[in-house]
Coordinates of C-alpha atoms and ligand atoms in Angstrom, one line a residue:
M1 CA 0.0 0.0 0.0
C2 CA 1.0 3.6 -0.5
G3 CA 2.8 4.6 -3.7
I4 CA 6.1 6.4 -3.9
V5 CA 7.6 8.3 -6.8
G6 CA 10.8 10.3 -7.3
Y7 CA 12.5 12.1 -10.1
I8 CA 15.9 13.7 -10.7
G9 CA 16.9 15.2 -14.0
R10 CA 16.3 18.3 -16.1
Q11 CA 12.5 18.2 -16.5
P12 CA 10.0 19.9 -14.3
A13 CA 9.7 17.4 -11.5
S14 CA 6.2 18.2 -10.2
E15 CA 4.4 17.2 -13.5
I16 CA 6.3 13.9 -13.5
L17 CA 5.5 13.2 -9.9
L18 CA 1.8 14.0 -10.2
E19 CA 1.4 11.8 -13.2
G20 CA 3.3 9.0 -11.5
L21 CA 1.0 9.4 -8.4
R22 CA -2.1 9.2 -10.6
R23 CA -0.8 5.9 -11.9
L24 CA 0.0 4.6 -8.4
E25 CA -3.3 5.7 -6.9
Y26 CA -4.5 2.1 -7.0
R27 CA -2.0 1.5 -4.1
G28 CA -3.7 4.0 -1.9
Y29 CA -5.7 7.1 -2.3
D30 CA -6.4 8.6 1.1
S31 CA -4.1 11.6 0.6
S32 CA -1.0 12.5 -1.4
G33 CA 1.9 15.0 -1.5
I34 CA 5.1 16.0 -3.2
A35 CA 8.3 17.8 -2.2
V36 CA 10.3 19.5 -5.0
R37 CA 13.7 21.1 -4.8
D38 CA 14.8 24.2 -6.5
L39 CA 17.5 26.9 -5.9
D40 CA 15.5 28.4 -3.1
G41 CA 15.0 25.2 -1.1
I42 CA 12.4 22.5 -0.9
S43 CA 8.6 23.1 -1.4
I44 CA 6.1 20.7 0.0
R45 CA 2.5 20.4 -1.1
K46 CA 0.3 17.8 0.5
K47 CA -3.4 17.2 0.9
A48 CA -6.0 14.7 2.1
G49 CA -8.1 13.2 -0.7
R50 CA -7.3 12.0 -4.2
V51 CA -4.3 13.0 -6.3
Q52 CA -6.5 15.4 -8.3
E53 CA -6.9 17.5 -5.1
L54 CA -3.1 17.7 -4.8
A55 CA -2.8 18.6 -8.5
R56 CA -5.3 21.5 -7.9
L57 CA -3.1 22.7 -5.0
V58 CA 0.0 22.5 -7.1
D59 CA -1.7 24.5 -9.8
E60 CA -2.5 27.2 -7.3
Q61 CA 0.9 27.1 -5.6
P62 CA 3.4 25.7 -8.2
C63 CA 6.6 24.1 -7.0
P64 CA 9.3 24.5 -9.6
G65 CA 12.4 22.3 -9.6
N66 CA 13.9 19.2 -11.3
L67 CA 14.3 17.0 -8.2
G68 CA 11.4 15.7 -6.1
I69 CA 9.6 12.9 -4.4
G70 CA 5.9 12.1 -4.0
H71 CA 3.5 9.8 -2.2
T72 CA 0.0 8.6 -2.4
R73 CA -1.2 7.2 0.9
W74 CA -3.2 4.3 2.3
A75 CA -3.4 5.2 5.9
T76 CA -2.1 2.8 8.5
H77 CA -1.1 5.1 11.4
G78 CA -3.1 8.2 11.8
P79 CA -6.2 9.2 9.8
A80 CA -6.2 10.7 6.3
T81 CA -5.6 14.4 7.0
D82 CA -3.4 17.0 5.4
V83 CA -0.9 16.9 8.2
N84 CA -0.6 13.1 8.2
S85 CA 0.0 13.1 4.4
H86 CA 3.5 12.6 3.2
P87 CA 6.2 14.0 2.8
H88 CA 7.3 14.3 6.4
V89 CA 10.0 16.6 7.6
G90 CA 12.7 15.6 10.1
G91 CA 14.6 17.9 12.6
N92 CA 14.6 21.5 11.4
G93 CA 14.0 20.6 7.8
E94 CA 17.2 18.8 7.2
V95 CA 15.4 15.7 5.9
I96 CA 12.2 15.3 3.9
L97 CA 10.9 11.9 3.0
V98 CA 8.1 9.7 1.9
H99 CA 7.5 6.1 3.2
N100 CA 5.6 3.0 2.2
G101 CA 5.4 0.3 4.9
V102 CA 4.9 0.1 8.6
I103 CA 7.4 0.9 11.4
E104 CA 6.5 -1.4 14.3
N105 CA 8.7 0.2 16.9
Y106 CA 7.7 3.7 16.1
A107 CA 6.1 4.4 19.5
T108 CA 9.3 3.7 21.3
L109 CA 11.4 5.6 18.9
R110 CA 9.0 8.5 19.0
E111 CA 9.3 8.7 22.8
Q112 CA 13.1 8.6 22.6
L113 CA 13.2 11.3 20.0
Q114 CA 10.7 13.5 21.9
A115 CA 12.9 13.2 24.9
L116 CA 15.7 14.6 22.7
G117 CA 13.6 17.6 21.8
Y118 CA 12.2 16.5 18.4
V119 CA 8.7 17.9 17.8
F120 CA 6.2 15.7 16.1
R121 CA 3.5 17.2 13.9
S122 CA 1.7 14.1 12.7
A123 CA 0.3 10.9 14.1
T124 CA 2.2 8.8 11.5
D125 CA 4.9 6.2 12.1
T126 CA 6.8 7.8 9.1
E127 CA 7.7 11.0 10.9
V128 CA 9.8 8.9 13.3
I129 CA 12.1 8.0 10.4
A130 CA 12.5 11.6 9.3
H131 CA 13.5 12.8 12.8
L132 CA 15.7 9.7 13.3
I133 CA 17.8 10.5 10.2
A134 CA 18.0 14.1 11.2
H135 CA 19.1 13.0 14.6
H136 CA 21.9 10.8 13.2
L137 CA 23.0 13.6 10.9
E138 CA 23.4 15.8 13.9
E139 CA 25.3 13.0 15.7
Q140 CA 27.6 12.6 12.8
A141 CA 28.4 16.3 12.9
R142 CA 29.0 16.1 16.6
L143 CA 31.5 13.3 16.0
G144 CA 33.4 15.7 13.7
K145 CA 32.2 14.2 10.4
D146 CA 32.1 16.7 7.5
P147 CA 28.5 17.7 7.2
E148 CA 29.0 18.5 3.5
D149 CA 30.4 15.0 2.7
L150 CA 27.9 12.7 1.1
Q151 CA 29.2 9.8 3.1
T152 CA 28.0 11.6 6.3
A153 CA 24.5 11.7 5.0
L154 CA 24.6 8.0 3.9
D155 CA 26.0 7.0 7.3
A156 CA 23.2 8.9 9.0
V157 CA 20.6 7.1 6.9
E158 CA 22.2 3.7 7.5
L159 CA 22.3 4.2 11.2
A160 CA 18.7 5.3 11.3
L161 CA 17.5 2.3 9.2
R162 CA 19.3 -0.1 11.5
R163 CA 17.1 1.1 14.4
L164 CA 13.8 0.5 12.5
K165 CA 11.7 -2.6 13.0
G166 CA 9.2 -3.2 10.3
T167 CA 9.1 -2.5 6.6
Y168 CA 9.9 0.5 4.4
G169 CA 10.3 1.8 1.0
L170 CA 11.7 5.3 1.4
A171 CA 12.5 8.3 -0.9
I172 CA 14.6 10.9 0.9
L173 CA 15.6 14.5 0.1
F174 CA 18.2 16.4 2.1
R175 CA 18.2 20.2 2.7
D176 CA 22.0 20.3 2.6
F177 CA 22.5 18.1 -0.5
P178 CA 20.6 19.9 -3.2
E179 CA 21.3 17.3 -6.0
L180 CA 20.7 14.1 -4.2
L181 CA 17.8 11.7 -4.0
V182 CA 18.3 8.6 -1.8
A183 CA 15.9 5.6 -1.7
A184 CA 16.0 2.6 0.5
R185 CA 14.0 -0.6 0.8
L186 CA 13.1 -3.3 3.2
G187 CA 10.0 -5.2 2.4
S188 CA 8.3 -2.5 0.3
P189 CA 9.1 -2.5 -3.4
L190 CA 11.1 0.2 -5.2
V191 CA 12.2 0.4 -8.8
V192 CA 14.6 2.9 -10.4
G193 CA 13.9 3.9 -14.0
V194 CA 17.1 4.8 -15.9
G195 CA 16.8 7.7 -18.4
K196 CA 19.4 9.8 -20.1
G197 CA 20.9 12.0 -17.5
E198 CA 17.8 11.5 -15.4
Y199 CA 16.4 8.9 -13.0
Y200 CA 12.9 7.9 -12.0
L201 CA 11.9 6.2 -8.8
A202 CA 8.6 4.4 -8.1
S203 CA 6.9 1.6 -6.1
D204 CA 6.3 -0.2 -9.3
G205 CA 6.9 0.2 -13.0
S206 CA 3.6 2.0 -13.9
P207 CA 4.9 5.6 -13.4
L208 CA 7.9 4.8 -15.6
V209 CA 5.9 3.8 -18.7
G210 CA 6.5 6.3 -21.4
H211 CA 9.7 7.7 -19.8
T212 CA 12.0 4.7 -19.9
D213 CA 11.9 1.0 -20.2
E214 CA 15.3 0.4 -18.5
V215 CA 14.8 -0.5 -14.8
V216 CA 16.7 -1.6 -11.8
Y217 CA 14.8 -3.3 -8.9
L218 CA 16.1 -2.6 -5.4
A219 CA 16.6 -5.6 -3.1
D220 CA 15.9 -5.6 0.6
H221 CA 18.5 -3.8 2.7
E222 CA 19.6 -1.9 -0.4
M223 CA 19.9 1.9 -0.7
V224 CA 20.3 3.8 -4.0
L225 CA 21.9 7.2 -4.4
L226 CA 20.6 9.1 -7.4
T227 CA 22.2 12.2 -8.9
T228 CA 22.1 13.6 -12.4
E229 CA 25.7 12.1 -12.7
G230 CA 24.7 8.5 -12.0
M231 CA 23.4 6.0 -9.5
R232 CA 25.1 4.1 -6.7
L233 CA 23.6 0.9 -5.2
I234 CA 24.7 -0.1 -1.8
H235 CA 23.7 -3.2 0.2
R236 CA 23.8 -2.9 3.9
D237 CA 25.8 -6.1 4.3
T238 CA 27.6 -6.7 1.0
G239 CA 28.4 -3.1 0.0
A240 CA 28.3 -1.6 -3.5
R241 CA 26.9 -3.6 -6.4
A242 CA 26.7 -2.8 -10.1
P243 CA 23.1 -2.2 -11.1
S244 CA 21.6 -4.9 -13.2
I245 CA 19.4 -3.2 -15.8
Q246 CA 16.2 -5.0 -16.8
T247 CA 13.5 -4.2 -19.3
L248 CA 10.2 -2.9 -18.0
D249 CA 7.4 -5.2 -18.6
Q250 CA 4.6 -2.7 -19.0
T251 CA 3.2 -0.7 -21.9
Q252 CA 1.2 2.4 -22.5
H253 CA -1.8 0.2 -23.4
D254 CA -1.9 -1.0 -19.7
Q255 CA -2.1 2.5 -18.5
D256 CA -4.8 3.8 -20.9
L257 CA -8.5 3.3 -20.5
N258 CA -8.8 2.7 -24.2
G259 CA -12.3 4.0 -24.4
F260 CA -13.6 2.1 -21.3
P261 CA -15.2 4.2 -18.5
H262 CA -13.2 2.2 -15.8
Y263 CA -10.1 0.0 -15.6
M264 CA -12.2 -2.8 -14.1
L265 CA -14.4 -3.0 -17.2
K266 CA -11.4 -2.6 -19.5
E267 CA -9.7 -5.5 -17.8
I268 CA -12.8 -7.7 -17.8
F269 CA -12.9 -7.3 -21.5
E270 CA -9.2 -8.0 -21.9
Q271 CA -9.7 -11.6 -20.7
P272 CA -9.9 -13.3 -24.1
Q273 CA -6.4 -11.9 -24.8
T274 CA -5.0 -12.4 -21.3
I275 CA -6.1 -16.0 -21.1
E276 CA -4.4 -16.5 -24.5
N277 CA -1.3 -14.8 -23.2
A278 CA -1.2 -17.1 -20.2
M279 CA -1.1 -20.1 -22.6
R280 CA 1.1 -18.7 -25.3
G281 CA 4.1 -21.0 -26.0
R282 CA 3.2 -23.3 -23.2
L283 CA 1.0 -25.9 -25.0
D284 CA 2.9 -28.8 -26.4
E285 CA 0.5 -30.6 -28.8
E286 CA 2.9 -33.4 -29.6
E287 CA 3.5 -34.5 -26.1
A288 CA 0.0 -33.4 -25.1
T289 CA 1.3 -31.5 -22.1
A290 CA 2.1 -28.0 -21.0
R291 CA 5.6 -26.6 -20.7
F292 CA 7.1 -23.9 -18.5
G293 CA 10.4 -22.2 -18.8
G294 CA 10.9 -21.2 -15.1
L295 CA 9.9 -24.0 -12.8
N296 CA 13.6 -24.8 -12.1
L297 CA 12.7 -28.3 -10.9
T298 CA 13.7 -31.6 -12.6
V299 CA 11.2 -34.1 -13.9
Q300 CA 12.3 -36.4 -11.1
Q301 CA 11.6 -33.8 -8.5
L302 CA 8.2 -33.1 -10.0
R303 CA 7.4 -36.9 -10.1
R304 CA 8.4 -37.3 -6.5
L305 CA 6.0 -34.6 -5.2
D306 CA 3.6 -36.0 -2.7
R307 CA 1.9 -32.8 -1.7
I308 CA 1.3 -29.3 -3.0
V309 CA 0.5 -26.3 -0.9
L310 CA -1.0 -23.3 -2.7
T311 CA -0.8 -20.2 -0.6
A312 CA -2.3 -16.8 -1.4
C313 CA -4.7 -14.1 -0.3
G314 CA -8.1 -12.8 -1.5
T315 CA -8.9 -13.5 -5.1
S316 CA -5.6 -15.3 -5.6
W317 CA -6.6 -17.6 -2.9
H318 CA -9.9 -18.3 -4.7
A319 CA -7.8 -19.2 -7.8
G320 CA -5.8 -21.5 -5.6
L321 CA -9.1 -23.3 -4.6
V322 CA -9.8 -23.9 -8.3
G323 CA -6.2 -25.2 -8.6
E324 CA -6.8 -27.7 -5.9
Y325 CA -9.7 -29.3 -7.8
L326 CA -7.6 -29.2 -11.0
I327 CA -4.4 -30.7 -9.7
E328 CA -6.1 -33.4 -7.6
E329 CA -8.3 -34.4 -10.6
F330 CA -5.5 -34.3 -13.3
A331 CA -2.4 -35.3 -11.3
R332 CA -3.8 -37.1 -8.2
I333 CA -1.5 -35.1 -6.0
P334 CA -3.0 -34.0 -2.6
V335 CA -3.3 -30.2 -2.5
E336 CA -3.9 -27.8 0.3
V337 CA -4.9 -24.2 -0.2
E338 CA -3.7 -22.0 2.7
Y339 CA -4.4 -18.4 3.5
A340 CA -0.9 -16.9 3.4
S341 CA -1.7 -14.9 6.5
E342 CA -2.4 -18.1 8.4
L343 CA 0.3 -20.2 6.9
R344 CA 3.0 -17.8 7.9
Y345 CA 2.3 -18.4 11.6
R346 CA 1.3 -22.0 11.5
N347 CA 3.8 -24.8 11.6
P348 CA 2.2 -27.4 9.3
P349 CA 4.2 -30.6 8.9
L350 CA 5.5 -30.4 5.3
S351 CA 7.3 -33.4 3.9
E352 CA 10.5 -33.3 2.0
N353 CA 8.6 -33.7 -1.3
T354 CA 6.1 -30.9 -0.6
M355 CA 6.1 -28.0 -3.0
V356 CA 4.8 -24.6 -2.1
F357 CA 3.3 -22.4 -4.7
A358 CA 2.5 -18.7 -3.9
I359 CA -0.2 -17.3 -6.1
T360 CA -0.1 -13.5 -6.4
Q361 CA -1.0 -10.9 -8.9
S362 CA 1.2 -8.2 -7.5
G363 CA 4.0 -10.3 -6.2
E364 CA 4.2 -7.9 -3.3
T365 CA 1.5 -9.0 -0.9
A366 CA 3.1 -9.0 2.6
D367 CA 1.4 -12.1 3.9
T368 CA 2.1 -14.2 0.8
L369 CA 5.7 -13.1 0.8
A370 CA 6.1 -13.9 4.5
A371 CA 4.5 -17.4 4.0
L372 CA 6.9 -18.0 1.1
R373 CA 9.9 -17.0 3.1
E374 CA 8.8 -19.2 6.0
C375 CA 8.5 -22.2 3.8
Q376 CA 11.9 -21.4 2.2
R377 CA 13.5 -21.2 5.7
K378 CA 12.3 -24.8 6.3
G379 CA 14.0 -25.9 3.1
H380 CA 10.9 -26.4 0.8
P381 CA 11.1 -25.5 -2.9
T382 CA 8.9 -22.5 -3.4
L383 CA 7.4 -21.4 -6.7
A384 CA 5.3 -18.4 -7.6
I385 CA 2.4 -17.9 -10.0
C386 CA 2.8 -14.2 -10.4
N387 CA 1.8 -11.3 -12.7
V388 CA 4.2 -8.5 -12.0
V389 CA 7.6 -9.3 -13.5
G390 CA 10.5 -8.4 -11.2
S391 CA 8.2 -8.2 -8.1
T392 CA 9.6 -9.3 -4.8
I393 CA 7.9 -12.7 -4.8
A394 CA 8.8 -13.4 -8.4
R395 CA 12.4 -12.7 -7.5
E396 CA 12.6 -14.5 -4.2
A397 CA 10.7 -17.7 -5.3
D398 CA 12.9 -20.6 -6.5
G399 CA 11.1 -20.6 -9.7
G400 CA 7.7 -19.8 -11.1
I401 CA 5.2 -19.0 -13.9
Y402 CA 4.3 -15.6 -15.0
L403 CA 0.7 -14.7 -16.0
H404 CA 1.6 -12.2 -18.7
A405 CA -1.7 -10.5 -18.1
G406 CA -0.3 -7.0 -18.4
A407 CA -0.7 -4.4 -15.6
E408 CA -3.9 -4.9 -13.6
V409 CA -4.9 -1.4 -12.5
G410 CA -8.4 -1.9 -11.3
V411 CA -8.3 -2.5 -7.6
A412 CA -10.8 -5.4 -7.9
S413 CA -8.8 -8.3 -9.5
T414 CA -10.5 -9.7 -12.6
K415 CA -8.1 -10.7 -15.4
A416 CA -5.5 -11.8 -13.0
F417 CA -7.9 -14.4 -11.6
T418 CA -8.7 -16.0 -14.9
S419 CA -5.0 -16.0 -15.9
Q420 CA -4.2 -17.7 -12.6
V421 CA -6.8 -20.3 -13.2
T422 CA -5.5 -20.8 -16.7
V423 CA -1.9 -21.2 -15.5
L424 CA -3.1 -23.6 -12.8
T425 CA -4.9 -25.7 -15.4
L426 CA -1.6 -25.9 -17.4
L427 CA 0.2 -26.9 -14.3
A428 CA -2.3 -29.6 -13.5
L429 CA -1.9 -30.9 -17.0
H430 CA 1.9 -30.8 -16.8
L431 CA 1.9 -32.7 -13.5
G432 CA -0.8 -35.1 -14.7
R433 CA 1.2 -36.0 -17.8
L434 CA 4.2 -36.7 -15.7
R435 CA 2.1 -39.3 -13.9
H436 CA -0.8 -41.3 -15.0
M437 CA -2.6 -39.1 -17.5
S438 CA -2.9 -40.5 -21.0
H439 CA -1.9 -38.8 -24.2
P440 CA -5.5 -38.6 -25.5
A441 CA -6.7 -37.1 -22.2
G442 CA -3.9 -34.5 -22.4
K443 CA -4.8 -33.7 -26.0
R444 CA -8.4 -33.3 -25.1
I445 CA -7.5 -30.7 -22.4
I446 CA -5.3 -28.8 -24.8
T447 CA -8.0 -28.7 -27.5
A448 CA -10.5 -27.3 -25.0
L449 CA -8.0 -24.8 -23.7
R450 CA -7.2 -23.5 -27.2
N451 CA -10.9 -22.7 -27.6
M452 CA -11.1 -20.6 -24.4
P453 CA -10.2 -17.2 -25.8
D454 CA -13.2 -17.5 -28.3
V455 CA -15.4 -18.9 -25.6
I456 CA -14.6 -16.0 -23.3
R457 CA -15.3 -13.6 -26.2
E458 CA -18.7 -15.2 -26.6
T459 CA -19.3 -15.1 -22.8
L460 CA -18.7 -11.3 -22.7
K461 CA -21.7 -10.8 -24.9
C462 CA -23.8 -11.2 -21.8
N463 CA -22.7 -7.8 -20.7
D464 CA -25.9 -6.0 -21.7
A465 CA -28.1 -8.6 -20.1
V466 CA -26.1 -8.4 -16.9
R467 CA -26.5 -4.7 -16.8
E468 CA -30.3 -5.0 -17.1
I469 CA -30.4 -7.5 -14.3
A470 CA -28.2 -5.3 -12.1
K471 CA -30.8 -2.5 -12.6
K472 CA -33.3 -4.7 -10.9
Y473 CA -31.2 -5.6 -8.0
H474 CA -28.8 -2.7 -7.2
H475 CA -30.8 -1.7 -4.1
I476 CA -30.3 -5.0 -2.3
T477 CA -28.4 -5.2 1.0
D478 CA -27.5 -8.9 1.0
C479 CA -26.8 -11.6 -1.5
L480 CA -25.8 -15.2 -1.5
Y481 CA -23.6 -16.9 -4.1
L482 CA -23.9 -20.7 -4.5
G483 CA -22.1 -23.2 -6.6
R484 CA -20.6 -26.7 -6.3
Q485 CA -17.2 -28.3 -7.1
Y486 CA -15.4 -26.1 -9.6
N487 CA -18.0 -23.4 -9.1
F488 CA -17.7 -23.2 -5.4
P489 CA -14.5 -21.0 -5.6
V490 CA -16.4 -19.0 -8.3
A491 CA -19.2 -18.4 -5.8
L492 CA -16.6 -17.1 -3.2
E493 CA -15.0 -14.9 -5.9
G494 CA -18.4 -13.5 -7.1
A495 CA -19.3 -12.6 -3.5
L496 CA -16.0 -10.9 -2.9
K497 CA -16.3 -8.9 -6.1
L498 CA -19.7 -7.7 -5.0
K499 CA -18.6 -6.8 -1.5
E500 CA -15.5 -5.0 -2.4
I501 CA -16.8 -2.6 -5.0
S502 CA -20.5 -2.1 -4.3
Y503 CA -20.4 -2.6 -0.5
I504 CA -23.3 -5.0 -0.5
H505 CA -23.0 -7.8 2.0
A506 CA -22.4 -11.1 0.1
E507 CA -21.5 -14.6 1.1
G508 CA -20.3 -17.5 -1.1
Y509 CA -21.1 -21.1 -0.1
P510 CA -21.0 -24.6 -1.6
A511 CA -24.6 -24.8 -2.7
A512 CA -25.4 -27.9 -0.7
E513 CA -24.1 -26.2 2.5
M514 CA -26.8 -23.7 2.3
K515 CA -29.3 -25.9 4.1
H516 CA -26.9 -26.2 7.0
G517 CA -27.5 -22.6 8.1
P518 CA -27.5 -19.9 5.5
I519 CA -30.9 -20.9 4.2
A520 CA -32.2 -19.1 7.3
L521 CA -31.2 -15.9 5.5
I522 CA -33.4 -16.5 2.5
D523 CA -36.4 -14.1 2.1
E524 CA -38.0 -12.1 -0.7
Q525 CA -35.3 -9.4 -0.3
T526 CA -32.2 -11.6 -0.4
P527 CA -31.3 -12.9 -3.9
S528 CA -29.2 -15.9 -4.5
V529 CA -26.9 -16.2 -7.4
F530 CA -26.8 -19.8 -8.5
I531 CA -23.9 -21.0 -10.7
V532 CA -25.6 -23.9 -12.4
P533 CA -24.1 -24.6 -15.8
H534 CA -24.5 -28.0 -17.5
G535 CA -22.1 -30.5 -16.1
N536 CA -21.5 -33.1 -13.4
M537 CA -23.2 -31.1 -10.7
Y538 CA -26.1 -29.7 -12.6
H539 CA -28.9 -31.7 -11.1
K540 CA -27.6 -31.4 -7.6
V541 CA -27.3 -27.6 -7.8
M542 CA -30.8 -27.5 -9.4
S543 CA -32.2 -29.2 -6.4
N544 CA -30.5 -26.6 -4.1
L545 CA -32.0 -23.9 -6.3
E546 CA -35.5 -25.3 -6.0
E547 CA -35.0 -25.2 -2.2
V548 CA -34.4 -21.5 -2.4
K549 CA -37.3 -20.9 -4.7
A550 CA -39.6 -22.9 -2.3
R551 CA -38.8 -20.2 0.3
R552 CA -39.6 -17.3 -2.1
G553 CA -35.9 -16.3 -2.5
P554 CA -35.2 -14.5 -5.7
V555 CA -32.8 -16.4 -7.9
I556 CA -30.3 -15.2 -10.5
A557 CA -28.9 -18.2 -12.4
I558 CA -25.7 -18.5 -14.4
A559 CA -26.6 -21.2 -16.8
S560 CA -25.5 -22.9 -20.0
Q561 CA -26.8 -21.5 -23.3
G562 CA -29.9 -23.4 -24.3
D563 CA -30.9 -24.5 -20.8
K564 CA -34.7 -24.0 -21.0
A565 CA -35.3 -25.6 -17.6
L566 CA -34.3 -22.4 -15.8
D567 CA -36.7 -20.1 -17.7
N568 CA -39.6 -20.8 -15.4
L569 CA -37.6 -21.5 -12.3
A570 CA -35.1 -18.6 -11.9
D571 CA -36.1 -15.0 -11.7
D572 CA -33.3 -14.0 -14.0
V573 CA -30.9 -16.1 -16.1
I574 CA -27.5 -15.2 -17.5
Y575 CA -26.5 -17.6 -20.2
V576 CA -22.9 -18.6 -20.9
P577 CA -21.3 -21.0 -23.3
E578 CA -21.2 -24.6 -22.2
V579 CA -17.7 -26.0 -21.5
E580 CA -16.3 -29.0 -19.6
D581 CA -16.5 -28.9 -15.8
F582 CA -12.8 -28.1 -15.3
L583 CA -13.1 -25.0 -17.5
Q584 CA -16.3 -23.7 -16.0
P585 CA -14.6 -21.2 -13.6
L586 CA -13.1 -19.3 -16.5
V587 CA -16.5 -18.9 -18.0
T588 CA -18.9 -18.5 -15.0
T589 CA -16.7 -15.9 -13.4
I590 CA -17.2 -13.4 -16.2
P591 CA -20.9 -12.6 -15.6
L592 CA -20.2 -12.3 -11.9
Q593 CA -17.4 -9.8 -12.5
L594 CA -19.8 -7.9 -14.8
F595 CA -22.6 -8.1 -12.3
S596 CA -20.5 -6.6 -9.5
Y597 CA -19.3 -3.9 -11.9
H598 CA -22.7 -2.8 -13.0
M599 CA -24.1 -3.0 -9.5
A600 CA -21.3 -0.7 -8.2
V601 CA -21.8 1.8 -11.1
L602 CA -25.5 1.9 -10.5
R603 CA -25.0 2.5 -6.8
G604 CA -22.6 5.4 -7.6
C605 CA -19.6 3.7 -6.2
N606 CA -16.1 4.4 -7.4
V607 CA -15.4 1.2 -9.1
D608 CA -11.6 1.5 -9.6
R609 CA -11.0 3.1 -6.1
P610 CA -13.3 1.2 -3.7
R611 CA -13.3 2.6 -0.2
N612 CA -10.7 1.3 2.3
L613 CA -9.0 -0.9 -0.2
A614 CA -5.7 -0.8 -1.9
K615 CA -4.5 -3.0 -4.7
S616 CA -1.3 -4.2 -3.3
V617 CA -1.4 -5.1 0.4
T618 CA 2.2 -4.7 1.5
V619 CA 1.4 -4.5 5.2
E620 CA 0.5 -7.4 7.4
Ligands
LIG1 C1 -9.7 -8.7 -4.7 C2 -8.3 -8.5 -4.7 C3 -7.6 -8.9 -3.5 C4 -6.2 -9.6 -3.9 C5 -5.4 -9.9 -2.7 C6 -4.1 -10.6 -3.1 O1 -10.3 -8.2 -5.9 O2 -7.7 -7.9 -5.6 O3 -8.3 -9.8 -2.7 O4 -6.5 -10.7 -4.7 O5 -5.1 -8.7 -2.0 O6 -3.3 -9.8 -3.9 P1 -2.2 -10.4 -4.8 O7 -2.8 -11.4 -5.8 O8 -1.5 -9.2 -5.5 O9 -1.2 -11.1 -3.9

């Protein structure tokens, strides 16, 4: 959460910072601010609210200069107010910084600094870092170090960072070093964009798009010094390292709305393409299997697997549940799907041949990262299914599979989910073919997968029908989502989508579980969304649907095209193309994404910026 930007070069910094913050708003949008340096000193503008409020303030009170930092906030410590917005100032203005992360020992440090006379203006944990660096600058001077020597400033930062417990991505300006931008990271991502005589800094690659495609990712415990002359990377323990320049994996297309009113809708409609991208180059017709470049495990290791743990949060966890059904069905390997936030503190007995897969769109989710590290510490091979290239989890996992879905900007995850499910289908096929699965069975799966982009294109045609149905229901306060087997995780995902962007209370259940409690909720005001396509579970789910109708509960059914049985039974039906059971989640998810989207729009909610949420949850 929180987004950081920085710039040093010859262009007006404030424009670049504001544009960067707009692109990072998905990480947090409670408040924002910038600090820009020119010959007269450092000007700070900050404001509670969206980046557009800040842009208005900067219009009224411009801040010229070619060096600056900026921040968009998702509040952790202290409410979203002007004064709590970043940047924060340390000492008597010697240090100005922005921070992403959480400082766990901030209360103790604050007391110590207050005792030394430092005056705090905000309720944030961040201000502690600013004063702490200022304090160590003062200490260095007291020890006789040259206050104009760059090394003195670096030592002060280093000493301050060693006293912090928690996580940080920091961008720092110094009053007395007018051509210096320092950034440091522990647990919160930072990437440097390398231009010609200029450098960009950001929490992820999106602000760099259109400026440069050469990037350097910072590792934990690294600090980077940026001047117009060059960059220096220093690791706390191993010292200086030469920057390894990589190519940015984002394009302008990802950042533009391309005619759609919201990123969420744009990304829903990208799914035929993103599902195709997830499969590209990975289907091997001859061997009737899937192939991956980056698993980094031998065939022998994969054959020896006796258990797979899939760990993730939120929507990615739902994709993991689909993966469990797929891998157990295709490869007969026992799978457990663990919330990363639980796994990180549990101590499950994992055998030598257990493989742990982290599933994550952003590759930065704090709980997922911590679970991955915990498993690595115990010696298990860890792999990642990840969208963001170069993200922390992608780099720290022993191997993995990229989604290639392009940047997902909408806070509610849509295309990443279907790409995760696609990749998990390929993984299940790969593991199945290494074990008992026959060549014809593998071939049949590949043929079905190849059709999926067209099937999804066809599915998206339900958009108008879904919008009409949403008009009928958008005033509801509660909603149930029910499905079985492959469509149980889809029910959970449908409910999550509705909750997070339209603020309607929704619950997902395995349809047959309904009669063990939730059926008590059924009344004329509480609709149930039944996911009931043709397939193995059709008749069972139809019986559950009848149970709801018998209690006068309104029913919205997601059904296979041509299913006449529902016409007289359900209140509303959304028809989708018929596919085999294992591919149903890719199809049945689409109308649920669209339903939550239209419900939210009709309720006047900010679809791409839902309240209290941030896209990348980098705090515990
Ligand atoms: C819901 C949503 C979240 C994320 C979760 C994990 O629409 O986006 O539930 O799925 O925060 O994020 P990643 O996949 O980035 O680890």
